[in-house]
Coordinates of C-alpha atoms in Angstrom, one line a residue:
M112 CA 0.0 0.0 0.0
T113 CA 1.1 3.6 -0.7
T114 CA 2.0 5.5 2.4
A115 CA 0.3 8.9 2.5
P116 CA 2.4 12.0 3.3
E117 CA 1.8 13.8 6.5
A118 CA -1.5 15.6 6.2
M119 CA -1.5 19.4 6.2
P120 CA -4.4 21.8 6.0
V121 CA -5.4 22.8 2.5
S122 CA -8.0 25.3 1.3
V123 CA -11.1 23.4 0.1
T124 CA -14.3 24.7 -1.3
E125 CA -17.7 23.0 -1.2
S126 CA -17.6 21.9 -4.8
R127 CA -13.9 21.5 -5.6
L128 CA -11.0 19.4 -4.6
P129 CA -8.5 21.0 -2.2
V130 CA -5.9 23.5 -3.4
A131 CA -2.8 24.1 -1.3
N132 CA -1.8 27.7 -0.5
G133 CA 1.6 29.1 -1.2
R134 CA 3.1 28.3 2.2
Q135 CA 1.9 24.7 2.1
T136 CA 3.2 24.3 -1.5
V137 CA 6.7 25.5 -0.5
R138 CA 6.7 23.3 2.6
E139 CA 5.8 20.2 0.6
V140 CA 8.3 20.9 -2.1
W141 CA 11.0 21.3 0.5
R142 CA 9.9 18.0 2.1
L143 CA 10.2 16.3 -1.3
S144 CA 13.7 17.6 -1.7
R145 CA 14.9 15.7 1.3
G146 CA 17.9 13.6 0.4
H147 CA 18.8 15.9 -2.5
R148 CA 19.8 19.1 -0.7
A149 CA 23.5 18.6 -1.0
R150 CA 23.1 18.5 -4.7
L151 CA 21.0 21.7 -4.4
V152 CA 23.9 23.4 -2.7
T153 CA 26.2 22.2 -5.5
V154 CA 23.9 23.8 -8.1
V155 CA 24.1 27.1 -6.3
V156 CA 27.9 27.1 -5.9
S157 CA 28.6 26.0 -9.5
G158 CA 26.0 28.5 -10.8
I159 CA 27.6 31.4 -9.0
A160 CA 31.1 30.3 -10.0
S161 CA 30.3 29.9 -13.7
T162 CA 28.5 33.3 -13.9
A163 CA 31.3 35.0 -12.1
V164 CA 33.7 33.9 -14.9
N165 CA 31.3 35.6 -17.3
L166 CA 32.3 39.0 -15.8
I167 CA 35.8 38.6 -17.2
P168 CA 35.0 39.6 -20.9
P169 CA 33.3 43.0 -20.0
A170 CA 36.2 43.8 -17.6
V171 CA 39.0 43.1 -20.1
V172 CA 37.1 45.0 -22.9
G173 CA 37.1 48.0 -20.6
V174 CA 40.9 47.5 -19.9
L175 CA 41.5 47.3 -23.7
I176 CA 39.6 50.5 -24.4
D177 CA 41.5 52.4 -21.7
R178 CA 44.9 51.2 -23.1
V179 CA 43.9 52.2 -26.6
H180 CA 42.8 55.6 -25.3
A181 CA 46.1 55.9 -23.4
G182 CA 48.1 54.7 -26.5
T183 CA 49.7 51.7 -24.6
A184 CA 47.8 48.9 -26.4
D185 CA 49.7 46.7 -28.8
L186 CA 49.2 43.4 -30.6
G187 CA 50.2 41.4 -27.5
T188 CA 47.5 43.2 -25.5
V189 CA 44.9 42.4 -28.0
L190 CA 45.9 38.7 -28.3
T191 CA 46.1 38.3 -24.5
I192 CA 42.6 39.8 -24.0
T193 CA 41.3 37.6 -26.9
V194 CA 42.7 34.5 -25.3
V195 CA 41.3 35.5 -21.8
M196 CA 37.9 36.1 -23.3
G197 CA 37.9 32.8 -25.2
V198 CA 39.0 30.8 -22.2
S199 CA 36.5 32.5 -19.9
A200 CA 33.7 31.8 -22.4
V201 CA 34.5 28.1 -22.5
V202 CA 34.8 27.8 -18.7
A203 CA 31.6 29.7 -18.2
A204 CA 29.7 27.7 -20.8
G205 CA 30.9 24.4 -19.2
G206 CA 30.0 25.6 -15.7
T207 CA 26.5 26.7 -16.9
A208 CA 25.9 23.4 -18.7
A209 CA 26.9 21.4 -15.6
T210 CA 24.7 23.6 -13.5
T211 CA 21.7 23.2 -15.8
V212 CA 22.1 19.4 -16.1
L213 CA 22.3 18.9 -12.3
A214 CA 19.4 21.3 -11.8
T215 CA 17.3 19.4 -14.4
W216 CA 18.1 16.1 -12.7
L217 CA 16.9 17.5 -9.3
Y218 CA 13.8 19.0 -10.8
Q219 CA 12.7 15.8 -12.6
T220 CA 13.6 13.6 -9.6
I221 CA 11.4 15.7 -7.3
L222 CA 8.6 15.9 -9.9
A223 CA 8.7 12.1 -10.3
R224 CA 8.2 11.7 -6.6
L225 CA 5.3 14.1 -6.7
R226 CA 3.7 12.2 -9.6
E227 CA 3.9 9.0 -7.6
Q228 CA 2.3 10.6 -4.6
L229 CA -0.4 12.2 -6.8
V230 CA -1.4 8.8 -8.2
G231 CA -1.4 7.2 -4.8
R232 CA -3.5 9.9 -3.1
A233 CA -5.9 10.2 -6.1
L234 CA -6.7 6.5 -5.8
A235 CA -7.1 6.8 -2.0
L236 CA -9.3 9.9 -2.0
P237 CA -12.7 9.5 -0.4
Q238 CA -15.2 8.8 -3.2
H239 CA -17.7 11.3 -1.9
L240 CA -15.1 14.1 -2.2
V241 CA -14.3 13.1 -5.9
E242 CA -18.0 12.9 -6.8
R243 CA -18.8 16.2 -5.2
A244 CA -16.0 18.0 -7.1
G245 CA -16.5 16.1 -10.3
T246 CA -14.1 13.5 -11.8
G247 CA -13.1 16.1 -14.4
D248 CA -11.4 18.1 -11.7
L249 CA -9.3 15.1 -10.7
I250 CA -8.5 14.2 -14.3
S251 CA -7.4 17.8 -15.1
R252 CA -5.0 17.8 -12.1
T253 CA -3.5 14.4 -13.1
S254 CA -3.1 15.5 -16.8
D255 CA -3.2 19.2 -17.5
D256 CA -1.6 20.3 -14.3
V257 CA 1.2 17.7 -14.3
T258 CA 1.9 18.6 -17.9
A259 CA 2.1 22.3 -17.0
V260 CA 4.6 21.7 -14.3
A261 CA 6.7 19.3 -16.4
D262 CA 6.7 21.6 -19.5
A263 CA 7.8 24.5 -17.3
A264 CA 11.1 22.7 -16.6
P265 CA 13.2 24.0 -19.6
T266 CA 12.5 27.7 -19.0
V267 CA 12.3 27.7 -15.2
I268 CA 15.5 25.8 -14.8
G269 CA 17.4 28.2 -17.0
A270 CA 15.9 31.2 -15.3
L271 CA 16.6 29.9 -11.8
T272 CA 20.1 28.8 -12.4
A273 CA 22.3 30.8 -14.9
T274 CA 19.9 33.8 -15.1
A275 CA 19.4 34.3 -11.4
F276 CA 23.1 33.9 -10.7
T277 CA 24.0 36.3 -13.6
V278 CA 21.9 39.0 -12.0
I279 CA 23.4 38.6 -8.6
V280 CA 27.0 38.4 -9.8
S281 CA 26.6 41.3 -12.4
L282 CA 25.2 43.6 -9.7
A283 CA 28.2 42.8 -7.5
G284 CA 30.5 43.5 -10.4
L285 CA 28.9 46.9 -10.9
V286 CA 29.4 47.8 -7.3
A287 CA 33.1 46.6 -7.4
L288 CA 33.7 48.6 -10.6
E289 CA 32.4 52.0 -9.5
W290 CA 29.4 52.4 -7.1
P291 CA 27.7 55.3 -9.0
Y292 CA 27.0 52.9 -11.9
A293 CA 25.3 50.4 -9.6
A294 CA 23.4 53.3 -7.9
A295 CA 22.2 54.5 -11.3
F296 CA 20.9 51.1 -12.2
L297 CA 19.3 50.6 -8.7
I298 CA 17.3 53.8 -9.3
V299 CA 15.3 52.0 -12.0
L300 CA 14.6 48.9 -9.9
P301 CA 11.4 50.4 -8.5
V302 CA 10.0 50.3 -12.1
Y303 CA 10.7 46.5 -12.2
A304 CA 9.2 46.2 -8.7
M305 CA 6.0 48.0 -9.7
A306 CA 5.8 45.8 -12.8
M307 CA 6.3 42.7 -10.7
R308 CA 3.8 43.9 -8.1
W309 CA 1.1 44.5 -10.7
Y310 CA 1.8 41.1 -12.2
L311 CA 1.7 39.2 -8.9
R312 CA -1.6 40.9 -8.1
T313 CA -3.1 40.1 -11.5
G314 CA -1.5 37.0 -12.8
P315 CA -2.2 34.3 -10.2
Q316 CA -5.9 34.9 -10.2
V317 CA -6.0 34.8 -14.0
Y318 CA -4.2 31.5 -14.1
R319 CA -6.3 30.0 -11.3
V320 CA -9.5 30.8 -13.3
E321 CA -7.9 29.4 -16.4
R322 CA -7.1 26.1 -14.7
A323 CA -10.7 25.9 -13.2
A324 CA -12.1 26.4 -16.7
M325 CA -9.9 23.5 -17.9
S326 CA -11.3 21.3 -15.1
K327 CA -14.8 22.2 -16.2
R328 CA -14.1 21.4 -19.8
A329 CA -12.5 18.0 -18.7
Q330 CA -15.6 17.2 -16.7
Q331 CA -18.0 17.8 -19.6
I332 CA -15.8 15.7 -21.9
V333 CA -15.7 12.8 -19.4
E334 CA -19.4 12.9 -18.8
S335 CA -20.0 12.8 -22.6
Q336 CA -17.7 9.8 -22.9
R337 CA -19.1 7.9 -19.9
G338 CA -22.7 8.6 -20.9
Y339 CA -22.1 7.7 -24.5
A340 CA -24.9 5.1 -24.6
T341 CA -27.3 7.5 -23.1
V342 CA -26.3 10.3 -25.5
L343 CA -27.0 8.0 -28.4
G344 CA -30.2 6.6 -27.0
F345 CA -31.8 9.9 -26.4
G346 CA -30.3 11.8 -29.4
L347 CA -28.4 14.2 -27.1
G348 CA -25.3 14.4 -29.4
E349 CA -26.0 18.0 -30.5
Q350 CA -26.7 19.1 -27.0
R351 CA -23.6 17.5 -25.6
H352 CA -21.6 19.0 -28.5
H353 CA -22.8 22.5 -27.6
T354 CA -22.1 21.9 -23.9
V355 CA -18.5 20.8 -24.6
M356 CA -18.0 23.7 -27.0
K357 CA -19.3 26.2 -24.5
A358 CA -16.8 24.8 -21.9
S359 CA -14.0 24.9 -24.5
W360 CA -14.8 28.5 -25.4
G361 CA -14.6 29.3 -21.7
V362 CA -11.1 27.9 -21.7
A363 CA -10.2 29.9 -24.8
I364 CA -11.5 33.2 -23.3
H365 CA -9.6 32.8 -20.1
T366 CA -6.4 31.7 -22.0
L367 CA -6.7 34.9 -24.1
R368 CA -7.0 36.9 -20.9
A369 CA -3.9 35.2 -19.6
R370 CA -2.0 36.0 -22.8
T371 CA -3.1 39.7 -22.5
V372 CA -1.8 39.9 -19.0
Q373 CA 1.5 38.4 -20.3
S374 CA 1.8 41.1 -23.1
M375 CA 1.1 43.9 -20.6
F376 CA 3.8 42.6 -18.3
N377 CA 6.2 42.5 -21.2
A378 CA 5.5 46.1 -22.1
R379 CA 6.3 47.2 -18.5
L380 CA 9.6 45.2 -18.7
N381 CA 10.5 47.0 -21.9
L382 CA 10.0 50.4 -20.3
A383 CA 12.2 49.4 -17.4
E384 CA 14.9 48.3 -19.8
C385 CA 14.9 51.6 -21.7
L386 CA 15.2 53.5 -18.4
S387 CA 18.0 51.3 -17.2
L388 CA 20.1 52.0 -20.3
A389 CA 19.4 55.7 -20.2
T390 CA 20.3 56.2 -16.5
V391 CA 23.6 54.3 -16.8
L392 CA 24.5 56.2 -20.0
I393 CA 23.8 59.6 -18.4
T394 CA 25.8 58.5 -15.3
G395 CA 28.7 57.5 -17.4
F396 CA 28.7 60.8 -19.3
L397 CA 28.6 62.8 -16.1
L398 CA 31.4 60.8 -14.4
I399 CA 33.7 61.0 -17.5
H400 CA 32.9 64.7 -17.8
H401 CA 34.0 65.3 -14.2
G402 CA 37.0 63.1 -14.5
S403 CA 35.6 60.5 -12.0
S404 CA 35.6 57.6 -14.5
T405 CA 37.2 56.5 -17.7
V406 CA 35.7 55.5 -21.1
G407 CA 36.8 51.9 -20.4
A408 CA 35.1 51.8 -17.1
A409 CA 31.9 53.3 -18.6
T410 CA 32.1 50.7 -21.4
T411 CA 32.5 47.9 -18.8
A412 CA 29.5 49.3 -16.9
M413 CA 27.4 49.4 -20.0
L414 CA 28.3 45.9 -21.0
L415 CA 27.5 44.7 -17.5
V416 CA 24.1 46.5 -17.7
L417 CA 23.4 45.0 -21.1
R418 CA 24.4 41.6 -19.7
L419 CA 22.0 42.3 -16.8
L420 CA 19.0 43.4 -18.8
G421 CA 18.4 40.2 -20.6
P422 CA 18.6 38.0 -17.5
I423 CA 16.5 40.4 -15.4
N424 CA 13.8 40.5 -18.1
Q425 CA 14.0 36.7 -18.5
L426 CA 13.9 36.2 -14.8
L427 CA 10.9 38.5 -14.3
F428 CA 9.2 37.3 -17.5
V429 CA 9.6 33.7 -16.5
F430 CA 7.4 34.5 -13.5
D431 CA 4.6 34.2 -16.1
I432 CA 5.5 30.6 -16.5
I433 CA 6.3 30.1 -12.9
Q434 CA 2.9 31.5 -11.8
S435 CA 1.1 29.2 -14.3
A436 CA 3.2 26.2 -13.1
A437 CA 2.7 27.2 -9.4
A438 CA -1.1 27.3 -9.9
S439 CA -0.9 23.8 -11.2
L440 CA 1.6 22.7 -8.5
S441 CA -0.7 24.0 -5.7
R442 CA -3.6 22.0 -7.2
I443 CA -1.4 18.8 -7.4
I444 CA -0.2 19.3 -3.8
G445 CA -3.8 19.9 -2.7
I446 CA -4.4 16.3 -3.7
T447 CA -1.1 14.8 -2.4
T448 CA -1.6 16.3 1.0
T449 CA -5.3 15.4 1.4
P450 CA -6.0 12.9 4.1
G451 CA -7.4 9.5 2.9
T452 CA -10.0 9.4 5.6
E453 CA -12.0 12.1 7.2
A454 CA -13.8 12.6 10.5
G455 CA -17.1 10.8 10.5
E456 CA -15.9 8.0 8.3
P457 CA -16.1 4.4 9.5
G458 CA -13.8 3.4 12.4
M459 CA -12.4 -0.1 12.8
T460 CA -14.1 -2.6 15.1
G461 CA -11.0 -4.7 15.6
D462 CA -13.1 -7.8 14.8
T463 CA -15.4 -8.7 11.9
T464 CA -18.6 -7.1 13.2
V465 CA -20.4 -4.0 11.8
R466 CA -22.1 -1.5 14.0
L467 CA -24.2 1.5 13.0
R468 CA -25.7 3.9 15.6
E469 CA -28.3 6.6 14.6
V470 CA -26.8 7.1 11.2
A471 CA -28.2 9.8 8.9
F472 CA -27.0 10.9 5.5
H473 CA -28.1 13.1 2.6
Y474 CA -26.6 14.1 -0.8
E475 CA -25.7 17.8 -1.1
D476 CA -28.8 19.8 -0.6
G477 CA -31.2 16.9 -1.1
P478 CA -33.5 15.2 1.5
R479 CA -32.2 12.6 3.9
V480 CA -31.5 9.3 2.3
L481 CA -30.7 7.5 5.5
D482 CA -32.5 8.5 8.7
G483 CA -31.7 7.1 12.1
I484 CA -30.2 3.8 11.0
T485 CA -29.1 1.5 13.9
L486 CA -27.9 -1.9 12.8
D487 CA -25.5 -4.6 14.1
I488 CA -24.0 -7.4 11.8
T489 CA -22.3 -10.0 13.9
A490 CA -19.1 -11.8 12.9
G491 CA -19.8 -14.2 10.1
E492 CA -23.4 -13.2 9.7
H493 CA -24.9 -12.6 6.2
V494 CA -27.4 -9.8 6.1
A495 CA -29.5 -9.0 3.0
V496 CA -31.0 -5.5 2.5
V497 CA -34.1 -5.2 0.4
G498 CA -36.6 -2.5 -0.5
A499 CA -38.2 -0.6 -3.3
S500 CA -36.2 1.6 -5.5
G501 CA -35.0 4.7 -3.6
A502 CA -35.3 3.1 -0.2
G503 CA -31.6 3.8 0.6
K504 CA -30.1 0.4 0.1
T505 CA -27.1 1.3 -2.0
T506 CA -26.5 4.4 0.1
L507 CA -26.4 2.3 3.3
A508 CA -23.8 0.0 1.7
A509 CA -21.7 3.0 0.6
V510 CA -21.8 4.5 4.2
I511 CA -20.8 1.2 5.7
A512 CA -18.0 0.8 3.1
G513 CA -16.7 4.3 3.9
I514 CA -17.4 5.7 0.5
H515 CA -19.7 8.3 2.1
P516 CA -19.2 9.6 5.6
P517 CA -22.5 9.8 7.7
D518 CA -23.9 13.3 8.5
T519 CA -24.6 12.1 12.0
G520 CA -24.1 8.9 14.0
T521 CA -21.3 6.4 14.0
V522 CA -20.2 3.6 11.8
T523 CA -17.6 0.9 12.6
R524 CA -16.6 -2.0 10.4
P525 CA -13.7 -4.4 9.9
A526 CA -10.4 -3.1 8.7
R527 CA -10.4 -5.3 5.6
T528 CA -13.5 -4.5 3.7
A529 CA -14.2 -5.2 0.0
V530 CA -17.1 -4.0 -2.1
I531 CA -18.4 -5.3 -5.4
T532 CA -21.1 -3.4 -7.3
Q533 CA -23.0 -4.1 -10.5
E534 CA -20.5 -1.7 -12.3
V535 CA -17.4 -3.8 -12.5
H536 CA -14.4 -2.4 -14.4
V537 CA -12.0 -4.4 -16.5
F538 CA -8.6 -2.9 -16.4
A539 CA -6.3 -2.9 -19.5
G540 CA -3.9 -5.8 -19.1
T541 CA -4.1 -9.6 -18.7
I542 CA -6.7 -11.6 -16.8
R543 CA -3.9 -12.4 -14.3
D544 CA -3.3 -8.6 -13.8
N545 CA -7.0 -8.1 -13.2
L546 CA -7.2 -10.9 -10.7
T547 CA -4.1 -10.0 -8.7
L548 CA -4.8 -6.2 -8.8
A549 CA -5.3 -6.0 -5.0
A550 CA -3.4 -9.2 -4.1
P551 CA -0.1 -9.0 -6.2
E552 CA 1.5 -11.7 -4.1
A553 CA -1.1 -14.4 -5.1
N554 CA 0.5 -17.4 -6.8
E555 CA -0.7 -19.6 -9.6
R556 CA -2.3 -22.1 -7.3
E557 CA -4.3 -19.5 -5.4
I558 CA -5.5 -17.9 -8.6
H559 CA -6.9 -21.1 -9.9
A560 CA -8.5 -22.0 -6.6
A561 CA -10.3 -18.6 -6.5
L562 CA -11.5 -19.2 -10.1
E563 CA -12.7 -22.7 -9.2
A564 CA -14.5 -21.5 -6.1
T565 CA -16.4 -18.8 -8.0
G566 CA -17.2 -21.0 -11.0
A567 CA -15.0 -18.9 -13.2
A568 CA -12.4 -21.5 -14.2
A569 CA -14.2 -22.3 -17.4
I570 CA -13.5 -18.8 -18.6
L571 CA -9.8 -19.7 -19.1
D572 CA -10.8 -22.4 -21.6
L573 CA -12.5 -19.7 -23.8
L574 CA -9.5 -17.4 -23.8
P575 CA -6.7 -17.8 -26.4
D576 CA -3.8 -17.3 -23.9
G577 CA -5.4 -18.3 -20.6
L578 CA -4.4 -16.1 -17.7
D579 CA -2.1 -14.1 -20.0
T580 CA -4.9 -13.1 -22.4
L581 CA -5.1 -9.3 -22.8
V582 CA -8.4 -7.8 -21.9
G583 CA -9.8 -4.3 -21.7
S584 CA -10.3 -1.6 -24.3
G585 CA -9.2 -2.8 -27.7
E586 CA -8.4 -6.3 -26.5
H587 CA -10.4 -9.4 -25.8
Q588 CA -13.8 -8.4 -24.5
L589 CA -15.3 -10.3 -21.5
T590 CA -19.1 -10.7 -21.2
D591 CA -20.9 -9.1 -18.3
A592 CA -21.2 -12.4 -16.5
Q593 CA -17.5 -13.2 -17.0
T594 CA -16.5 -9.7 -15.8
Q595 CA -18.5 -10.3 -12.6
Q596 CA -17.0 -13.7 -12.1
V597 CA -13.5 -12.2 -12.4
A598 CA -14.5 -9.6 -9.8
L599 CA -15.7 -12.3 -7.4
A600 CA -12.5 -14.3 -7.9
R601 CA -10.5 -11.2 -7.3
L602 CA -12.4 -10.7 -4.0
L603 CA -11.5 -14.2 -2.8
L604 CA -7.8 -13.5 -3.5
V605 CA -8.0 -10.3 -1.4
D606 CA -9.6 -12.3 1.5
P607 CA -11.5 -9.5 3.2
E608 CA -13.2 -9.7 6.6
L609 CA -16.3 -7.9 5.4
V610 CA -17.8 -8.4 1.9
I611 CA -20.4 -6.0 0.6
L612 CA -22.2 -7.1 -2.6
D613 CA -24.2 -4.2 -4.0
E614 CA -26.4 -5.9 -6.6
A615 CA -23.1 -7.4 -7.7
T616 CA -24.8 -9.9 -10.1
A617 CA -27.5 -7.6 -11.5
E618 CA -26.0 -7.0 -14.9
A619 CA -25.6 -10.7 -15.9
G620 CA -29.3 -11.4 -16.5
S621 CA -31.2 -14.4 -15.6
T622 CA -29.2 -16.8 -17.9
H623 CA -26.2 -16.7 -15.6
A624 CA -28.0 -15.9 -12.4
A625 CA -27.5 -19.3 -10.8
L626 CA -23.8 -19.4 -11.7
L627 CA -23.2 -16.0 -10.3
D628 CA -25.2 -16.7 -7.2
R629 CA -23.0 -19.6 -6.5
G630 CA -19.9 -17.4 -7.0
A631 CA -21.4 -14.9 -4.6
E632 CA -22.0 -17.6 -2.0
A633 CA -18.3 -18.6 -2.3
A634 CA -17.2 -15.0 -1.8
L635 CA -19.4 -14.7 1.3
R636 CA -18.5 -18.1 2.9
G637 CA -16.6 -17.7 6.2
R638 CA -16.9 -13.9 6.1
T639 CA -19.2 -11.2 7.4
G640 CA -21.5 -10.2 4.5
L641 CA -23.9 -7.4 3.5
V642 CA -25.9 -8.2 0.3
I643 CA -28.0 -5.5 -1.5
A644 CA -30.3 -8.1 -3.1
H645 CA -31.1 -7.8 -6.7
R646 CA -33.1 -11.0 -6.6
L647 CA -35.1 -12.0 -3.5
S648 CA -33.7 -15.5 -3.8
Q649 CA -30.4 -14.0 -2.7
A650 CA -32.0 -12.5 0.3
A651 CA -33.8 -15.7 1.2
A652 CA -30.3 -17.4 1.4
C653 CA -29.0 -14.9 4.0
D654 CA -29.1 -15.3 7.7
R655 CA -31.1 -12.2 8.2
I656 CA -33.0 -9.7 6.1
V657 CA -33.4 -6.0 6.6
V658 CA -36.2 -4.2 4.8
M659 CA -35.8 -0.5 4.1
E660 CA -38.3 2.2 3.2
H661 CA -37.7 5.9 2.8
G662 CA -34.2 5.7 4.4
R663 CA -35.4 3.7 7.5
I664 CA -35.3 0.1 8.6
I665 CA -39.0 -1.0 8.9
E666 CA -38.6 -4.8 9.2
T667 CA -35.8 -7.2 10.1
G668 CA -35.8 -10.9 10.6
T669 CA -35.2 -14.3 8.9
H670 CA -36.9 -15.0 5.6
D671 CA -39.4 -17.4 7.0
G672 CA -40.2 -15.2 9.9
L673 CA -40.8 -12.1 7.7
V674 CA -42.9 -14.1 5.2
A675 CA -45.0 -15.4 8.1
A676 CA -45.4 -11.9 9.5
G677 CA -47.3 -10.8 6.4
G678 CA -45.6 -7.4 6.3
V679 CA -43.8 -5.4 3.6
Y680 CA -41.2 -8.2 2.9
A681 CA -44.0 -10.8 2.5
G682 CA -45.6 -8.6 -0.1
L683 CA -42.3 -8.2 -2.0
W684 CA -41.7 -11.9 -1.8
A685 CA -45.1 -12.7 -3.2
T686 CA -44.7 -10.1 -6.0
W687 CA -41.3 -11.5 -6.9
R688 CA -42.5 -15.1 -7.0
K689 CA -45.2 -14.1 -9.5
G690 CA -42.9 -12.2 -11.7
K691 CA -39.7 -14.3 -11.6
S692 CA -40.7 -16.3 -14.6
L693 CA -40.7 -13.0 -16.6
G694 CA -37.3 -12.1 -15.2
G695 CA -38.6 -9.7 -12.6
A696 CA -36.7 -8.9 -9.4
C697 CA -37.1 -6.7 -6.4
G698 CA -36.6 -3.0 -6.9
S699 CA -33.1 -1.7 -7.0
E700 CA -31.6 1.7 -6.7

């Protein structure tokens, strides 16, 4: 199992997955860098050293100009300065390359760890949280946001290594040359600061809205794909097309707004660049006029400023990319630092019993679906839940399983709980992969025993490569009955203490009903079980039956006792008996 990182508070809205704030994001990135900080120091040292070497060419050009002006320069002077400039360029380029490679390695290593945590936490998120936010939000974070952070690497690494070091070292060089030049340049820094302040006040919000629009678009696309059969059946293709197009135009509008902010920021940087050159030129003229500086020193100062302008503009302009990546990073870390469980979710009994006390639950702003449920399921007992459609059966199973936390009341259940619903997914891979998904240590003998116990062994005879047959999208297609048999065999390999079957054999139809019922019995044997009964024959086979109506338990007892009592269950049983020859079954949610 994946170990979750230490939980930290994140900002969370009612309808969206959590988003980490700036402090939490920095703290988590620093935690992820653990074990690589010595290399981080090496990056800083090598970056400063290589950019310091880059100060040599402007300095020696200034020396050459002064010697020419004084008439002391000769061919040897020119050759010496040329060699010095060439050697310094080679050394600086090598140092910059080494710094960039090491910084890239660090970036990608930390990003890989973050990706692993994102996948682990995404799979462990409480289902109610994902459903409330929409699966599109989660998909956007695991695709668009990860891509944004990864794609930022080439620019960000260059800006935060060679560029940042160039700014620091060049400013130090100006001060060492003659402090008035540095002072002249520093006078213009407030213009850069105001440009940066404007951008930091405007940019982050624009990028957050853009990312939210991407999540909305992803949600609409996912819903259209998942509901493809419904879209075709009801002729909703045009409607869904317009819905997706509307969401896509929303992304386009917010992206154009982000690019507009980027252009306005660039204009402010160009203004600051012009002012920087003008102030240093004027300062040089005044200093030379008063005999306080030389033409060579002024030339060196101008070369240093020209060397500064590009990196400063790049460093500030890259904040555009950094802000976009940071917005994505905070959304990713919002997931990786979200606890896997929340207050109010089921606790662990320490045995194989289930206990519910005055449990109530409702979806969003809707009415109560469960109201004052108190129920005990003893160790090894099999309890069936029946009732008309909308009675709250599936919701009860979800609350016991921990998929939804109760609004009020308490729920405790065994630590090892497994759920099978009527919607069973076949993962791309082999049959073996699908069977051992939650039990990777299972050996060949255990796999075949699970298939035999659930009546699924015959499936292997129909597959071209047996357990190694590829299934899933684009590969060998399993029937609904075979898919459910695989799910039941997978459950046996997991060996849970509590089994919850939520109409787990409903999709197979009456043709395979008996076979799947035997598989379900094998899955329940020797375990505590909760069965949301699709057919009342399943309920009749359980130790106890719970009848629900409007979110409440109205009857409970054995099959024979409830039939003899002549209540609601007796009526359901009589109706089912009359209709079973036509394929009828008790109502389901």
